[in-house]
mmCIF file of C-alpha atoms in Angstrom:
data_model
loop_
_atom_site.group_PDB
_atom_site.id
_atom_site.type_symbol
_atom_site.label_atom_id
_atom_site.label_comp_id
_atom_site.label_asym_id
_atom_site.label_seq_id
_atom_site.Cartn_x
_atom_site.Cartn_y
_atom_site.Cartn_z
ATOM 1 C CA MET A 24 72.049 67.242 86.139
ATOM 2 C CA SER A 25 69.823 68.894 83.662
ATOM 3 C CA ARG A 26 70.962 70.191 80.307
ATOM 4 C CA TYR A 27 70.100 73.608 81.840
ATOM 5 C CA ASP A 28 71.869 73.499 84.926
ATOM 6 C CA LYS A 29 74.816 72.440 83.150
ATOM 7 C CA LEU A 30 74.540 75.132 80.350
ATOM 8 C CA LEU A 31 74.044 77.561 83.710
ATOM 9 C CA GLN A 32 77.157 76.409 84.994
ATOM 10 C CA TYR A 33 79.053 76.755 81.764
ATOM 11 C CA VAL A 34 77.705 80.354 81.505
ATOM 12 C CA MET A 35 78.588 81.014 85.069
ATOM 13 C CA ALA A 36 82.041 79.886 84.488
ATOM 14 C CA ILE A 37 82.459 81.926 81.429
ATOM 15 C CA LEU A 38 81.414 84.984 83.183
ATOM 16 C CA PHE A 39 83.593 84.371 86.057
ATOM 17 C CA LEU A 40 86.653 84.074 83.743
ATOM 18 C CA ILE A 41 85.700 87.087 81.931
ATOM 19 C CA PHE A 42 85.561 89.080 85.004
ATOM 20 C CA ILE A 43 88.839 87.801 86.460
ATOM 21 C CA GLY A 44 90.490 88.451 82.733
ATOM 22 C CA LEU A 45 89.094 92.061 82.991
ATOM 23 C CA ILE A 46 90.542 92.612 86.341
ATOM 24 C CA LEU A 47 94.010 91.379 85.262
ATOM 25 C CA PHE A 48 93.945 93.464 82.047
ATOM 26 C CA LEU A 49 92.825 96.652 83.769
ATOM 27 C CA ASN A 50 95.567 96.046 86.401
ATOM 28 C CA LEU A 51 98.224 95.694 83.894
ATOM 29 C CA MET A 52 97.010 98.561 81.507
ATOM 30 C CA LEU A 53 95.842 101.334 83.784
ATOM 31 C CA PRO A 54 98.698 103.883 84.820
ATOM 32 C CA LYS A 55 100.037 103.393 88.567
ATOM 33 C CA GLU A 56 99.135 105.729 91.218
ATOM 34 C CA VAL A 57 101.923 107.258 92.926
ATOM 35 C CA PHE A 58 100.261 108.935 96.108
ATOM 36 C CA SER A 59 96.996 108.343 97.585
ATOM 37 C CA GLU A 60 95.266 111.512 98.649
ATOM 38 C CA SER A 61 92.542 109.820 100.698
ATOM 39 C CA GLU A 62 95.357 107.882 102.646
ATOM 40 C CA ASN A 63 97.946 110.839 102.549
ATOM 41 C CA ARG A 64 100.607 108.440 101.764
ATOM 42 C CA LYS A 65 103.154 107.061 99.063
ATOM 43 C CA LEU A 66 101.960 103.808 97.232
ATOM 44 C CA GLU A 67 103.931 101.079 96.621
ATOM 45 C CA GLN A 68 105.578 100.877 92.997
ATOM 46 C CA LEU A 69 106.909 97.751 91.144
ATOM 47 C CA PRO A 70 109.639 96.744 93.298
ATOM 48 C CA VAL A 71 112.975 95.968 91.164
ATOM 49 C CA PHE A 72 113.706 92.341 90.875
ATOM 50 C CA SER A 73 117.111 91.068 91.768
ATOM 51 C CA PHE A 74 118.207 87.077 92.694
ATOM 52 C CA HIS A 75 119.322 88.393 96.064
ATOM 53 C CA SER A 76 115.923 90.342 96.917
ATOM 54 C CA PHE A 77 113.942 86.950 95.561
ATOM 55 C CA ILE A 78 115.901 84.746 97.797
ATOM 56 C CA SER A 79 115.591 86.907 101.185
ATOM 57 C CA GLY A 80 111.884 87.284 100.435
ATOM 58 C CA LYS A 81 111.745 91.008 99.960
ATOM 59 C CA PHE A 82 110.914 91.045 96.428
ATOM 60 C CA THR A 83 107.556 88.670 97.132
ATOM 61 C CA SER A 84 106.697 90.990 100.230
ATOM 62 C CA ASP A 85 107.106 94.220 98.075
ATOM 63 C CA PHE A 86 105.451 92.799 95.264
ATOM 64 C CA GLU A 87 102.530 91.703 97.673
ATOM 65 C CA LYS A 88 102.354 95.331 98.865
ATOM 66 C CA TYR A 89 102.599 96.785 95.348
ATOM 67 C CA MET A 90 99.391 94.604 94.206
ATOM 68 C CA MET A 91 97.624 95.702 97.204
ATOM 69 C CA ASP A 92 98.138 99.055 96.667
ATOM 70 C CA GLN A 93 97.727 99.173 93.224
ATOM 71 C CA PHE A 94 94.764 96.939 92.723
ATOM 72 C CA VAL A 95 91.990 98.418 90.260
ATOM 73 C CA ALA A 96 89.170 100.318 92.227
ATOM 74 C CA ARG A 97 91.027 99.205 95.473
ATOM 75 C CA GLU A 98 88.816 101.535 97.517
ATOM 76 C CA ILE A 99 85.600 99.830 96.277
ATOM 77 C CA TRP A 100 86.875 96.482 97.409
ATOM 78 C CA VAL A 101 87.965 98.105 100.603
ATOM 79 C CA GLY A 102 84.377 99.064 101.224
ATOM 80 C CA VAL A 103 82.886 95.904 100.376
ATOM 81 C CA LYS A 104 85.143 94.064 102.565
ATOM 82 C CA SER A 105 84.663 96.093 105.879
ATOM 83 C CA ASN A 106 80.600 96.168 105.443
ATOM 84 C CA ALA A 107 80.746 92.352 105.145
ATOM 85 C CA ASP A 108 82.959 92.306 108.408
ATOM 86 C CA ARG A 109 80.878 94.741 109.836
ATOM 87 C CA LEU A 110 77.814 92.761 109.385
ATOM 88 C CA ILE A 111 79.265 89.933 111.344
ATOM 89 C CA GLY A 112 80.383 92.166 114.086
ATOM 90 C CA LYS A 113 84.070 92.314 113.228
ATOM 91 C CA LYS A 114 85.698 95.767 114.638
ATOM 92 C CA GLU A 115 88.979 95.988 112.651
ATOM 93 C CA SER A 116 89.417 96.731 108.854
ATOM 94 C CA ASN A 117 92.645 97.256 107.023
ATOM 95 C CA GLY A 118 94.631 98.233 110.038
ATOM 96 C CA VAL A 119 91.771 100.421 111.337
ATOM 97 C CA TYR A 120 89.452 99.723 114.398
ATOM 98 C CA LEU A 121 86.152 100.975 114.583
ATOM 99 C CA GLY A 122 85.636 102.335 117.969
ATOM 100 C CA LYS A 123 82.913 103.868 119.999
ATOM 101 C CA GLU A 124 80.895 106.797 119.370
ATOM 102 C CA GLY A 125 81.934 106.575 115.584
ATOM 103 C CA TYR A 126 85.598 106.859 116.147
ATOM 104 C CA LEU A 127 88.219 105.397 113.564
ATOM 105 C CA LEU A 128 91.307 104.468 115.005
ATOM 106 C CA GLN A 129 94.516 103.695 113.363
ATOM 107 C CA LYS A 130 96.044 100.550 114.672
ATOM 108 C CA PHE A 131 99.462 100.763 116.198
ATOM 109 C CA VAL A 132 101.797 98.447 114.252
ATOM 110 C CA GLU A 133 105.054 97.785 116.139
ATOM 111 C CA ARG A 134 108.174 97.728 114.069
ATOM 112 C CA ASN A 135 111.469 95.710 114.885
ATOM 113 C CA GLU A 136 112.997 97.408 117.918
ATOM 114 C CA SER A 137 116.464 97.700 116.672
ATOM 115 C CA GLU A 138 115.214 100.084 114.060
ATOM 116 C CA LEU A 139 113.338 102.100 116.877
ATOM 117 C CA LYS A 140 116.948 102.264 118.718
ATOM 118 C CA GLU A 141 118.589 103.469 115.399
ATOM 119 C CA LYS A 142 116.315 106.220 115.090
ATOM 120 C CA VAL A 143 116.931 107.170 118.591
ATOM 121 C CA GLN A 144 120.763 106.769 118.243
ATOM 122 C CA THR A 145 120.142 109.229 114.996
ATOM 123 C CA ILE A 146 118.767 111.962 117.070
ATOM 124 C CA ASN A 147 121.629 111.641 119.804
ATOM 125 C CA SER A 148 124.098 111.880 117.273
ATOM 126 C CA PHE A 149 122.872 114.600 115.561
ATOM 127 C CA HIS A 150 122.516 116.403 119.009
ATOM 128 C CA PHE A 151 126.345 115.645 119.706
ATOM 129 C CA SER A 152 127.319 117.172 116.511
ATOM 130 C CA THR A 153 125.396 120.131 116.877
ATOM 131 C CA PRO A 154 125.984 121.584 120.155
ATOM 132 C CA GLU A 155 124.809 125.179 119.300
ATOM 133 C CA LEU A 156 121.180 124.088 118.892
ATOM 134 C CA THR A 157 118.831 123.665 121.661
ATOM 135 C CA LYS A 158 116.672 120.806 120.852
ATOM 136 C CA TYR A 159 113.045 119.736 121.668
ATOM 137 C CA VAL A 160 111.508 116.345 120.651
ATOM 138 C CA MET A 161 107.755 115.940 120.707
ATOM 139 C CA LEU A 162 106.412 112.436 119.777
ATOM 140 C CA VAL A 163 102.832 112.839 119.791
ATOM 141 C CA PRO A 164 100.753 109.703 120.936
ATOM 142 C CA THR A 165 98.160 108.732 118.456
ATOM 143 C CA ALA A 166 94.321 108.353 119.132
ATOM 144 C CA VAL A 167 94.653 104.623 119.886
ATOM 145 C CA SER A 168 96.562 105.325 122.980
ATOM 146 C CA VAL A 169 95.045 108.445 123.930
ATOM 147 C CA LEU A 170 91.032 107.888 123.681
ATOM 148 C CA GLN A 171 90.935 104.767 125.856
ATOM 149 C CA SER A 172 87.213 105.170 126.103
ATOM 150 C CA LYS A 173 86.658 104.996 122.612
ATOM 151 C CA LEU A 174 88.416 101.948 121.792
ATOM 152 C CA PRO A 175 86.753 98.441 121.258
ATOM 153 C CA ASP A 176 86.832 96.389 124.399
ATOM 154 C CA TYR A 177 89.286 94.069 123.358
ATOM 155 C CA VAL A 178 91.937 96.622 122.351
ATOM 156 C CA SER A 179 94.579 98.369 124.330
ATOM 157 C CA GLY A 180 96.977 101.150 123.573
ATOM 158 C CA ASP A 181 99.601 100.130 126.155
ATOM 159 C CA ARG A 182 102.327 99.172 123.833
ATOM 160 C CA GLU A 183 102.538 102.630 122.181
ATOM 161 C CA ARG A 184 102.883 104.324 125.735
ATOM 162 C CA VAL A 185 105.454 101.877 126.522
ATOM 163 C CA LEU A 186 107.634 102.770 123.404
ATOM 164 C CA LEU A 187 106.807 106.421 123.861
ATOM 165 C CA ASN A 188 108.315 106.046 127.362
ATOM 166 C CA ASP A 189 111.364 103.811 126.019
ATOM 167 C CA VAL A 190 112.345 106.610 123.489
ATOM 168 C CA ARG A 191 112.049 109.444 126.129
ATOM 169 C CA THR A 192 114.695 107.591 128.494
ATOM 170 C CA SER A 193 116.886 106.711 125.574
ATOM 171 C CA LEU A 194 117.429 110.036 124.529
ATOM 172 C CA ASN A 195 120.210 112.282 125.592
ATOM 173 C CA PRO A 196 119.848 113.939 128.762
ATOM 174 C CA GLY A 197 120.523 117.449 126.753
ATOM 175 C CA ILE A 198 117.441 116.838 124.729
ATOM 176 C CA HIS A 199 114.181 118.542 125.908
ATOM 177 C CA TYR A 200 111.402 115.893 125.722
ATOM 178 C CA VAL A 201 108.127 117.442 125.457
ATOM 179 C CA ASP A 202 105.645 114.946 126.848
ATOM 180 C CA VAL A 203 102.014 115.702 125.595
ATOM 181 C CA TYR A 204 100.549 112.432 126.522
ATOM 182 C CA PRO A 205 99.195 113.624 130.025
ATOM 183 C CA VAL A 206 97.784 116.851 128.609
ATOM 184 C CA LEU A 207 96.144 115.100 125.799
ATOM 185 C CA SER A 208 94.955 111.901 127.914
ATOM 186 C CA SER A 209 93.053 114.455 130.326
ATOM 187 C CA ARG A 210 91.240 116.110 127.515
ATOM 188 C CA GLN A 211 90.551 112.892 125.808
ATOM 189 C CA ASN A 212 86.627 113.747 126.075
ATOM 190 C CA GLU A 213 87.178 116.483 123.660
ATOM 191 C CA PRO A 214 87.440 116.766 120.018
ATOM 192 C CA ILE A 215 91.552 116.536 119.938
ATOM 193 C CA TYR A 216 91.501 113.692 117.479
ATOM 194 C CA TYR A 217 89.496 113.559 114.213
ATOM 195 C CA LYS A 218 87.129 110.621 114.322
ATOM 196 C CA THR A 219 87.951 109.656 110.425
ATOM 197 C CA ASP A 220 91.331 110.927 109.987
ATOM 198 C CA HIS A 221 94.628 109.716 111.541
ATOM 199 C CA HIS A 222 95.531 113.346 112.344
ATOM 200 C CA TRP A 223 95.079 115.461 115.718
ATOM 201 C CA THR A 224 92.596 118.521 115.458
ATOM 202 C CA SER A 225 93.589 121.898 115.815
ATOM 203 C CA LYS A 226 92.430 121.581 119.228
ATOM 204 C CA GLY A 227 94.581 118.918 120.190
ATOM 205 C CA ALA A 228 97.548 120.820 118.574
ATOM 206 C CA PHE A 229 96.621 123.905 120.419
ATOM 207 C CA TYR A 230 96.790 121.819 124.029
ATOM 208 C CA ALA A 231 100.169 120.646 122.865
ATOM 209 C CA TYR A 232 101.460 124.197 121.983
ATOM 210 C CA GLN A 233 100.464 124.831 125.611
ATOM 211 C CA GLN A 234 102.854 122.021 126.797
ATOM 212 C CA LEU A 235 105.378 123.220 124.581
ATOM 213 C CA SER A 236 105.579 126.838 125.928
ATOM 214 C CA LYS A 237 106.077 125.609 129.252
ATOM 215 C CA GLN A 238 109.599 123.999 128.124
ATOM 216 C CA MET A 239 110.533 126.903 125.776
ATOM 217 C CA GLY A 240 109.806 129.651 128.176
ATOM 218 C CA PHE A 241 107.597 131.670 125.995
ATOM 219 C CA ILE A 242 104.489 133.324 127.053
ATOM 220 C CA GLN A 243 101.572 130.935 125.669
ATOM 221 C CA LYS A 244 98.322 132.274 124.072
ATOM 222 C CA ARG A 245 94.966 131.442 125.587
ATOM 223 C CA GLU A 246 92.214 129.838 123.527
ATOM 224 C CA GLU A 247 90.182 132.908 124.060
ATOM 225 C CA ASP A 248 93.278 134.872 122.107
ATOM 226 C CA PHE A 249 92.065 133.254 118.887
ATOM 227 C CA ASP A 250 88.875 133.478 116.574
ATOM 228 C CA ILE A 251 88.123 129.750 115.925
ATOM 229 C CA ARG A 252 87.013 129.491 112.125
ATOM 230 C CA ILE A 253 85.150 126.352 110.976
ATOM 231 C CA LEU A 254 86.113 125.557 107.409
ATOM 232 C CA THR A 255 83.881 122.471 106.843
ATOM 233 C CA ASN A 256 81.651 120.173 108.651
ATOM 234 C CA ASP A 257 82.051 117.447 105.934
ATOM 235 C CA PHE A 258 85.701 116.029 106.167
ATOM 236 C CA TYR A 259 86.033 112.256 105.532
ATOM 237 C CA GLY A 260 89.966 111.739 106.409
ATOM 238 C CA SER A 261 92.403 109.062 105.528
ATOM 239 C CA LEU A 262 91.036 106.148 108.085
ATOM 240 C CA TYR A 263 87.471 106.420 106.714
ATOM 241 C CA SER A 264 89.249 105.737 102.976
ATOM 242 C CA LYS A 265 91.464 103.203 104.290
ATOM 243 C CA SER A 266 88.994 101.427 106.325
ATOM 244 C CA GLY A 267 86.120 101.226 104.159
ATOM 245 C CA PHE A 268 83.667 101.732 107.279
ATOM 246 C CA ARG A 269 80.781 103.683 106.217
ATOM 247 C CA ASN A 270 77.774 105.036 107.992
ATOM 248 C CA VAL A 271 79.932 107.226 110.407
ATOM 249 C CA SER A 272 79.640 110.941 110.827
ATOM 250 C CA PRO A 273 81.871 113.353 109.087
ATOM 251 C CA ASP A 274 84.557 115.733 110.960
ATOM 252 C CA SER A 275 84.639 119.551 111.195
ATOM 253 C CA ILE A 276 87.982 121.531 110.165
ATOM 254 C CA GLY A 277 88.731 124.582 112.441
ATOM 255 C CA LEU A 278 91.441 126.935 112.155
ATOM 256 C CA TYR A 279 92.918 128.896 115.155
ATOM 257 C CA ILE A 280 93.192 132.496 113.941
ATOM 258 C CA PRO A 281 95.060 134.891 116.198
ATOM 259 C CA LYS A 282 92.833 137.771 117.164
ATOM 260 C CA ASN A 283 96.006 140.300 116.972
ATOM 261 C CA GLU A 284 97.477 138.603 113.924
ATOM 262 C CA TRP A 285 100.914 139.749 112.632
ATOM 263 C CA MET A 286 102.007 139.937 108.882
ATOM 264 C CA TYR A 287 103.965 136.910 107.694
ATOM 265 C CA THR A 288 105.147 135.526 104.548
ATOM 266 C CA VAL A 289 105.399 131.587 103.786
ATOM 267 C CA GLU A 290 108.025 130.414 101.279
ATOM 268 C CA TYR A 291 108.201 127.087 99.765
ATOM 269 C CA VAL A 292 111.790 127.218 99.089
ATOM 270 C CA GLU A 293 112.207 124.357 96.535
ATOM 271 C CA GLU A 294 108.986 124.990 94.730
ATOM 272 C CA GLN A 295 110.060 128.686 94.511
ATOM 273 C CA GLN A 296 106.516 130.055 95.611
ATOM 274 C CA ARG A 297 105.732 132.454 98.275
ATOM 275 C CA THR A 298 102.409 133.263 99.773
ATOM 276 C CA ASP A 299 101.147 135.366 102.766
ATOM 277 C CA SER A 300 98.969 132.375 104.435
ATOM 278 C CA MET A 301 99.688 129.241 105.974
ATOM 279 C CA TYR A 302 96.460 127.758 104.750
ATOM 280 C CA GLU A 303 95.384 126.867 100.976
ATOM 281 C CA LEU A 304 91.627 127.225 101.236
ATOM 282 C CA GLU A 305 91.059 125.892 97.815
ATOM 283 C CA ASN A 306 91.900 122.257 99.326
ATOM 284 C CA MET A 307 88.526 122.390 100.970
ATOM 285 C CA LYS A 308 87.141 121.273 97.626
ATOM 286 C CA LYS A 309 89.645 118.187 97.720
ATOM 287 C CA LYS A 310 89.236 114.795 99.193
ATOM 288 C CA ASP A 311 92.151 115.292 101.622
ATOM 289 C CA LYS A 312 90.949 118.527 103.335
ATOM 290 C CA TYR A 313 93.624 118.432 105.769
ATOM 291 C CA THR A 314 95.952 119.632 103.319
ATOM 292 C CA VAL A 315 94.661 123.138 104.189
ATOM 293 C CA PHE A 316 97.522 123.372 106.420
ATOM 294 C CA PHE A 317 100.350 124.677 104.297
ATOM 295 C CA ASN A 318 98.896 122.765 101.157
ATOM 296 C CA GLY A 319 100.340 119.580 102.366
ATOM 297 C CA ASN A 320 103.803 118.455 102.724
ATOM 298 C CA HIS A 321 106.921 120.082 101.098
ATOM 299 C CA PRO A 322 110.747 119.550 101.511
ATOM 300 C CA LEU A 323 111.593 123.074 103.032
ATOM 301 C CA ILE A 324 109.142 125.920 104.110
ATOM 302 C CA LYS A 325 110.465 129.078 105.327
ATOM 303 C CA ILE A 326 108.199 131.443 107.642
ATOM 304 C CA ASN A 327 109.186 135.147 108.091
ATOM 305 C CA THR A 328 106.888 136.354 111.012
ATOM 306 C CA GLY A 329 108.267 139.938 111.373
ATOM 307 C CA HIS A 330 108.950 139.602 114.853
ATOM 308 C CA LYS A 331 112.605 140.860 114.834
ATOM 309 C CA GLU A 332 113.189 140.495 118.246
ATOM 310 C CA GLY A 333 112.437 136.832 118.291
ATOM 311 C CA GLN A 334 114.606 133.647 118.022
ATOM 312 C CA LYS A 335 114.631 131.301 114.940
ATOM 313 C CA LEU A 336 113.262 127.930 114.889
ATOM 314 C CA LEU A 337 113.973 124.512 113.073
ATOM 315 C CA VAL A 338 111.141 122.043 112.771
ATOM 316 C CA VAL A 339 111.779 118.582 111.729
ATOM 317 C CA LYS A 340 108.442 116.983 111.245
ATOM 318 C CA ASP A 341 105.598 114.741 109.822
ATOM 319 C CA SER A 342 102.253 115.824 108.548
ATOM 320 C CA TYR A 343 100.997 116.513 112.393
ATOM 321 C CA ALA A 344 102.985 119.486 112.649
ATOM 322 C CA ASN A 345 101.066 121.245 109.849
ATOM 323 C CA SER A 346 98.307 122.033 112.145
ATOM 324 C CA PHE A 347 100.689 122.836 115.142
ATOM 325 C CA ILE A 348 103.156 125.341 113.423
ATOM 326 C CA PRO A 349 100.695 128.221 113.033
ATOM 327 C CA PHE A 350 100.792 128.313 116.846
ATOM 328 C CA LEU A 351 104.440 129.212 116.940
ATOM 329 C CA THR A 352 104.515 132.146 114.636
ATOM 330 C CA SER A 353 103.508 134.457 117.266
ATOM 331 C CA HIS A 354 106.820 133.354 119.307
ATOM 332 C CA PHE A 355 109.691 133.141 116.693
ATOM 333 C CA SER A 356 111.312 135.719 114.189
ATOM 334 C CA GLU A 357 111.752 133.022 111.344
ATOM 335 C CA ILE A 358 110.426 129.309 111.258
ATOM 336 C CA TYR A 359 112.133 126.683 109.041
ATOM 337 C CA ILE A 360 110.110 123.572 108.483
ATOM 338 C CA VAL A 361 112.018 120.566 107.203
ATOM 339 C CA ASP A 362 110.399 117.275 106.050
ATOM 340 C CA LEU A 363 112.936 114.722 105.701
ATOM 341 C CA ARG A 364 110.826 112.352 103.596
ATOM 342 C CA TYR A 365 111.432 114.829 100.974
ATOM 343 C CA TYR A 366 114.260 117.251 101.955
ATOM 344 C CA GLU A 367 117.686 116.225 100.429
ATOM 345 C CA GLY A 368 119.627 118.926 101.983
ATOM 346 C CA ASP A 369 121.931 118.973 104.965
ATOM 347 C CA VAL A 370 119.969 119.926 108.209
ATOM 348 C CA ALA A 371 123.243 120.713 110.471
ATOM 349 C CA SER A 372 124.187 123.141 107.574
ATOM 350 C CA LEU A 373 120.714 124.494 107.265
ATOM 351 C CA ALA A 374 120.806 125.450 110.660
ATOM 352 C CA GLN A 375 124.222 126.978 110.653
ATOM 353 C CA GLN A 376 123.572 128.883 107.676
ATOM 354 C CA HIS A 377 120.632 130.528 108.953
ATOM 355 C CA GLN A 378 121.851 130.865 112.769
ATOM 356 C CA ILE A 379 119.172 128.986 114.129
ATOM 357 C CA HIS A 380 118.997 128.585 117.946
ATOM 358 C CA ASP A 381 116.224 126.217 118.789
ATOM 359 C CA MET A 382 114.996 123.036 116.968
ATOM 360 C CA LEU A 383 112.034 121.029 117.299
ATOM 361 C CA ILE A 384 111.447 117.405 116.226
ATOM 362 C CA LEU A 385 107.686 116.942 116.053
ATOM 363 C CA TYR A 386 106.544 113.324 114.688
ATOM 364 C CA ASN A 387 103.296 111.334 115.590
ATOM 365 C CA MET A 388 104.572 108.011 117.289
ATOM 366 C CA ASN A 389 103.060 105.852 113.975
ATOM 367 C CA THR A 390 105.020 107.904 111.678
ATOM 368 C CA PHE A 391 108.337 107.803 113.864
ATOM 369 C CA VAL A 392 108.198 104.136 114.218
ATOM 370 C CA GLU A 393 107.353 103.358 110.718
ATOM 371 C CA ASP A 394 109.088 105.811 108.603
ATOM 372 C CA PRO A 395 112.639 105.663 108.275
ATOM 373 C CA SER A 396 113.448 109.173 107.044
ATOM 374 C CA ILE A 397 114.496 110.428 110.495
ATOM 375 C CA ASN A 398 118.027 108.672 110.034
ATOM 376 C CA ASN A 399 118.684 111.185 107.198
ATOM 377 C CA LEU A 400 119.190 113.693 109.601
ATOM 378 C CA THR A 401 122.741 112.779 110.281
ATOM 379 C CA ASP A 402 123.538 112.322 106.263
ATOM 380 C CA THR A 403 126.126 114.702 105.540
ATOM 381 C CA LYS A 404 125.391 116.438 101.980
ATOM 382 C CA GLU A 405 128.064 117.365 99.532
#
């Protein structure tokens, strides 16, 4: 080996060490992010060390998640990896499938079945302790189980459908289960899910609203009763950011505005803010444009619709409900919206205090399986 080759090796080694050192330095010194706007989720924070968590392996697992979430320039590295995977024909990146016709579909990751049973038992226990509330449960299947024709050839959404059925059959018979899978499946060739985001579109939410109306017994509105207003044709959602897949077409975001719209007020209770719109149009300038609906997620929202003769409704929900709830304002006098990921009050007391008669639990199946907050439903706060 010539002196030139040796010198080149030394220079490359030194540059590599400098690069690694710079990455380590930036990871240590840069402030840690709490929330990913592009993925619409909380990011892992540095776990608290304890001897028990270390022995059980929980600390190591949580620390690994923390490092993945907080790694410097994470989205850039995700993009580099996914592009490399795509070149070799790989159709999955970071839990997201690259489907047909440019669809990105979130992988359904099954959790411990005992945890799922615990969540169903929580709902059943809450039902038993609040007999005055008429309850409806809508668990929305994600795109991976509905859009069968868009999946890569080796992928199946069967497991999510099996678990949906398990939940339905395990709920107390007094709880009304709203099965939206058939109507969504029959409309799968329409844009009922975003291509680049994990949420359903307003059109998908509209079809589910019509299904709910059949069980609740109110007169549903037809699509021609709305003016559909397209806010943007340039929406790149959470799955676009999470997967790193590029060269896919952006989505459109549309609002269904009733042609005969009533005046209403929206109160963000804990923030002590009030507005006359369910939409934050300024968020069209942000990365996560889905937050146009109710400006994202909040602990407790109260909508006063002005329909004096209508019933009151309590909605316990995840972010799928944000584009769904606007369809309900024509049918209820007051709507109380609780997100158990942030709400610290007692749900049963809230319903009793405001003399609420109807309750809707609305989650997408991924959130219902992954997020433990539904168990807060039966927590009694002093």
